[in-house]
Amino acid sequence: MNIIRDSNEESIELYCQDTKATFRISILNKCRNAAFLSCLAVNENDRKNGLGTKALRDAEDIAHENGCNVISLQVKSNSWMEWWYEKYGYIQVGDGYYENMTLMSKRL
């Protein structure tokens, strides 16, 4: 997996991509122990082969390697994404930033 690291005074952004999956991790400098996962996606033709699970585990490992002990994300409320992340230990911690979104989190 190719990892692109972009740092600025506010955050560290890690963009991870291979030919079949991609995700992004953001770590704010003012809160270095927490990561925010976004844009986890698997190419449509490569789904149902465990690549999403592998990408999620990779994201968690990379966040942990960068000093984070919590990872959070937001998903559409009452969607298949909620139960999928719950299956991997994420819990609902509140409303998301946008309407009909749920904020989920997991200790690493």
Coordinates of N, CA and C in Angstrom, one line a residue:
M1 N 0.8 -1.2 0.0 CA 0.0 0.0 0.0 C 0.9 1.2 0.0
N2 N 0.6 2.2 -0.9 CA 1.3 3.4 -1.0 C 0.8 4.4 0.0
I3 N 1.6 5.0 0.9 CA 1.2 5.9 1.9 C 1.8 7.3 1.6
I4 N 1.0 8.3 1.4 CA 1.4 9.7 1.2 C 1.2 10.4 2.5
R5 N 2.2 11.0 3.1 CA 2.1 11.8 4.3 C 2.2 13.3 4.0
D6 N 1.3 14.0 4.5 CA 1.2 15.5 4.3 C 1.1 16.1 5.7
S7 N 2.0 16.9 6.1 CA 2.0 17.5 7.4 C 1.9 19.0 7.2
N8 N 1.1 19.6 8.1 CA 1.1 21.1 8.2 C 1.0 21.5 9.7
E9 N 0.9 22.8 10.0 CA 0.9 23.2 11.4 C -0.4 22.7 12.1
E10 N -1.4 22.3 11.4 CA -2.6 21.8 12.1 C -2.8 20.3 12.2
S11 N -2.3 19.6 11.2 CA -2.5 18.2 11.2 C -1.5 17.4 10.4
I12 N -1.6 16.1 10.6 CA -0.9 15.1 9.7 C -2.0 14.4 8.9
E13 N -1.8 14.3 7.6 CA -2.8 13.7 6.8 C -2.1 12.5 6.1
L14 N -2.6 11.3 6.2 CA -2.0 10.1 5.6 C -3.0 9.6 4.6
Y15 N -2.6 9.5 3.4 CA -3.4 9.0 2.3 C -2.9 7.7 1.9
C16 N -3.7 6.6 2.0 CA -3.2 5.3 1.7 C -4.0 4.7 0.6
Q17 N -3.3 4.2 -0.4 CA -4.0 3.7 -1.6 C -3.2 2.6 -2.2
D18 N -3.9 1.6 -2.7 CA -3.4 0.6 -3.6 C -4.3 0.5 -4.8
T19 N -4.2 -0.5 -5.6 CA -5.0 -0.5 -6.8 C -6.5 -0.9 -6.5
K20 N -6.7 -1.4 -5.3 CA -8.1 -1.9 -5.0 C -8.8 -1.2 -3.8
A21 N -8.0 -0.5 -3.0 CA -8.7 0.1 -1.8 C -7.9 1.4 -1.5
T22 N -8.6 2.3 -0.8 CA -8.0 3.5 -0.4 C -8.7 4.0 1.0
F23 N -7.9 4.8 1.7 CA -8.5 5.4 2.9 C -7.6 6.6 3.3
R24 N -8.1 7.5 4.2 CA -7.4 8.6 4.6 C -7.5 8.7 6.2
I25 N -6.4 9.1 6.8 CA -6.3 9.2 8.2 C -5.9 10.7 8.5
S26 N -6.6 11.4 9.4 CA -6.2 12.7 9.8 C -5.9 12.7 11.3
I27 N -4.8 13.3 11.7 CA -4.4 13.4 13.1 C -4.1 14.9 13.4
L28 N -4.9 15.5 14.2 CA -4.7 16.9 14.6 C -3.6 17.0 15.5
N29 N -2.7 18.0 15.3 CA -1.6 18.3 16.1 C -2.0 18.6 17.6
K30 N -3.1 19.2 17.7 CA -3.6 19.6 19.1 C -4.2 18.4 19.8
C31 N -4.4 17.3 19.2 CA -5.0 16.1 19.8 C -4.3 14.9 19.2
R32 N -3.0 14.7 19.4 CA -2.2 13.7 18.8 C -2.5 12.2 19.1
N33 N -3.4 12.0 20.1 CA -3.7 10.6 20.4 C -4.9 10.1 19.7
A34 N -5.5 10.9 18.9 CA -6.8 10.5 18.2 C -6.6 10.7 16.7
A35 N -7.1 9.7 16.0 CA -7.1 9.8 14.5 C -8.6 9.8 14.0
F36 N -8.8 10.4 12.8 CA -10.1 10.4 12.2 C -9.9 9.7 10.9
L37 N -10.7 8.6 10.7 CA -10.7 7.8 9.4 C -11.8 8.3 8.5
S38 N -11.4 8.5 7.2 CA -12.4 8.9 6.3 C -12.0 8.3 4.9
C39 N -13.0 8.3 4.1 CA -12.8 7.9 2.7 C -12.4 6.4 2.5
L40 N -12.7 5.5 3.4 CA -12.4 4.1 3.2 C -13.3 3.6 2.1
A41 N -12.6 3.1 1.0 CA -13.4 2.6 -0.1 C -12.7 1.5 -0.8
V42 N -13.4 0.6 -1.3 CA -12.9 -0.6 -2.1 C -13.5 -0.5 -3.5
N43 N -12.7 -0.7 -4.5 CA -13.2 -0.7 -5.9 C -14.4 -1.7 -6.0
E44 N -15.4 -1.3 -6.7 CA -16.6 -2.1 -6.8 C -16.3 -3.6 -7.2
N45 N -15.5 -3.8 -8.2 CA -15.2 -5.1 -8.7 C -14.4 -6.0 -7.7
D46 N -13.8 -5.4 -6.7 CA -13.0 -6.1 -5.7 C -13.7 -6.3 -4.4
R47 N -14.9 -6.0 -4.2 CA -15.6 -6.1 -3.0 C -16.0 -7.6 -2.7
K48 N -16.3 -7.8 -1.4 CA -16.6 -9.2 -0.9 C -15.4 -10.1 -0.9
N49 N -14.2 -9.6 -0.8 CA -13.0 -10.4 -0.8 C -12.2 -10.1 0.5
G50 N -12.7 -9.4 1.4 CA -12.0 -9.0 2.6 C -11.1 -7.8 2.5
L51 N -11.1 -7.1 1.4 CA -10.3 -6.0 1.2 C -10.7 -4.8 2.1
G52 N -11.9 -4.6 2.4 CA -12.4 -3.5 3.3 C -11.9 -3.8 4.7
T53 N -12.0 -5.1 5.1 CA -11.5 -5.4 6.4 C -10.0 -5.2 6.5
K54 N -9.3 -5.6 5.5 CA -7.8 -5.4 5.5 C -7.5 -3.9 5.5
A55 N -8.2 -3.1 4.7 CA -7.9 -1.7 4.7 C -8.2 -1.0 6.1
L56 N -9.3 -1.5 6.7 CA -9.7 -1.0 8.1 C -8.6 -1.4 9.1
R57 N -8.1 -2.6 9.0 CA -7.0 -3.0 9.9 C -5.7 -2.2 9.7
D58 N -5.4 -2.0 8.4 CA -4.2 -1.2 8.0 C -4.4 0.2 8.6
A59 N -5.6 0.8 8.5 CA -5.8 2.1 9.0 C -5.6 2.2 10.5
E60 N -6.1 1.2 11.2 CA -6.0 1.2 12.6 C -4.5 1.0 13.0
D61 N -3.8 0.1 12.3 CA -2.3 -0.1 12.6 C -1.5 1.2 12.3
I62 N -1.8 1.9 11.2 CA -1.1 3.1 10.9 C -1.4 4.2 12.0
A63 N -2.6 4.3 12.4 CA -3.0 5.3 13.4 C -2.3 5.0 14.7
H64 N -2.2 3.7 15.1 CA -1.5 3.3 16.3 C 0.0 3.6 16.2
E65 N 0.5 3.3 15.1 CA 2.0 3.5 14.8 C 2.3 5.0 14.9
N66 N 1.3 5.8 14.7 CA 1.5 7.3 14.7 C 1.1 7.9 16.1
G67 N 1.0 7.0 17.1 CA 0.8 7.5 18.5 C -0.7 7.6 18.9
C68 N -1.6 7.2 18.1 CA -3.0 7.3 18.4 C -3.5 6.1 19.2
N69 N -4.4 6.4 20.2 CA -5.0 5.3 20.9 C -6.5 5.2 20.7
V70 N -7.0 6.1 19.9 CA -8.4 6.2 19.5 C -8.5 6.5 18.0
I71 N -9.5 5.8 17.4 CA -9.8 6.2 16.0 C -11.3 6.4 15.9
S72 N -11.7 7.4 15.2 CA -13.1 7.8 15.0 C -13.4 7.9 13.5
L73 N -14.7 7.9 13.3 CA -15.2 8.0 11.9 C -16.7 8.4 12.0
Q74 N -17.2 8.8 10.9 CA -18.7 9.0 10.8 C -19.3 8.3 9.6
V75 N -20.5 7.8 9.9 CA -21.2 7.1 8.8 C -22.6 7.5 8.8
K76 N -23.3 7.2 7.7 CA -24.7 7.5 7.6 C -25.5 6.7 8.6
S77 N -26.3 7.4 9.4 CA -27.1 6.7 10.4 C -28.0 5.6 9.8
N78 N -28.2 4.6 10.6 CA -29.1 3.4 10.2 C -28.7 2.8 8.9
S79 N -27.4 2.7 8.6 CA -27.0 2.1 7.3 C -26.2 0.9 7.6
W80 N -26.0 0.1 6.5 CA -25.2 -1.1 6.6 C -23.8 -0.8 7.2
M81 N -23.3 0.5 7.0 CA -22.0 0.9 7.4 C -21.9 0.8 9.0
E82 N -23.0 1.2 9.6 CA -23.0 1.2 11.1 C -22.7 -0.2 11.6
W83 N -23.5 -1.2 11.1 CA -23.3 -2.5 11.7 C -21.9 -3.1 11.2
W84 N -21.4 -2.7 10.0 CA -20.1 -3.2 9.6 C -19.0 -2.8 10.5
Y85 N -19.0 -1.5 10.9 CA -18.0 -1.0 11.8 C -18.2 -1.5 13.2
E86 N -19.4 -1.7 13.6 CA -19.7 -2.3 14.9 C -19.1 -3.7 15.0
K87 N -19.2 -4.4 13.9 CA -18.6 -5.8 13.9 C -17.1 -5.8 14.2
Y88 N -16.4 -4.7 13.9 CA -15.0 -4.6 14.2 C -14.7 -3.8 15.4
G89 N -15.7 -3.6 16.3 CA -15.4 -3.0 17.6 C -15.7 -1.5 17.8
Y90 N -16.2 -0.9 16.7 CA -16.6 0.5 16.8 C -17.9 0.7 17.5
I91 N -18.0 1.7 18.4 CA -19.2 2.0 19.1 C -19.7 3.4 18.7
Q92 N -21.0 3.6 18.8 CA -21.6 4.9 18.5 C -21.3 5.8 19.7
V93 N -20.8 7.0 19.4 CA -20.5 7.9 20.5 C -21.3 9.2 20.3
G94 N -22.1 9.4 19.3 CA -22.8 10.6 19.2 C -23.3 10.8 17.8
D95 N -23.9 12.0 17.6 CA -24.3 12.4 16.3 C -23.1 12.8 15.5
G96 N -23.2 12.6 14.2 CA -22.1 13.1 13.3 C -22.2 14.6 13.1
Y97 N -21.3 15.0 12.3 CA -21.2 16.5 12.0 C -22.3 16.9 11.1
Y98 N -22.9 16.0 10.3 CA -23.9 16.4 9.4 C -25.2 15.6 9.7
E99 N -26.3 16.1 9.2 CA -27.6 15.5 9.5 C -27.6 14.0 9.0
N100 N -28.2 13.2 9.8 CA -28.3 11.7 9.5 C -27.0 11.0 9.5
M101 N -26.0 11.5 10.3 CA -24.7 10.9 10.4 C -24.5 10.5 11.9
T102 N -23.8 9.4 12.1 CA -23.4 8.9 13.4 C -21.9 8.9 13.5
L103 N -21.4 9.4 14.7 CA -20.0 9.4 15.0 C -19.7 8.1 15.7
M104 N -18.7 7.3 15.3 CA -18.3 6.1 15.9 C -16.8 6.1 16.3
S105 N -16.5 5.3 17.3 CA -15.1 5.4 17.8 C -14.7 4.0 18.3
K106 N -13.3 3.8 18.3 CA -12.8 2.6 18.8 C -11.4 2.9 19.5
R107 N -11.2 2.2 20.6 CA -9.9 2.3 21.3 C -8.9 1.4 20.5
L108 N -7.7 1.8 20.3 CA -6.7 1.0 19.6 C -5.8 0.3 20.7

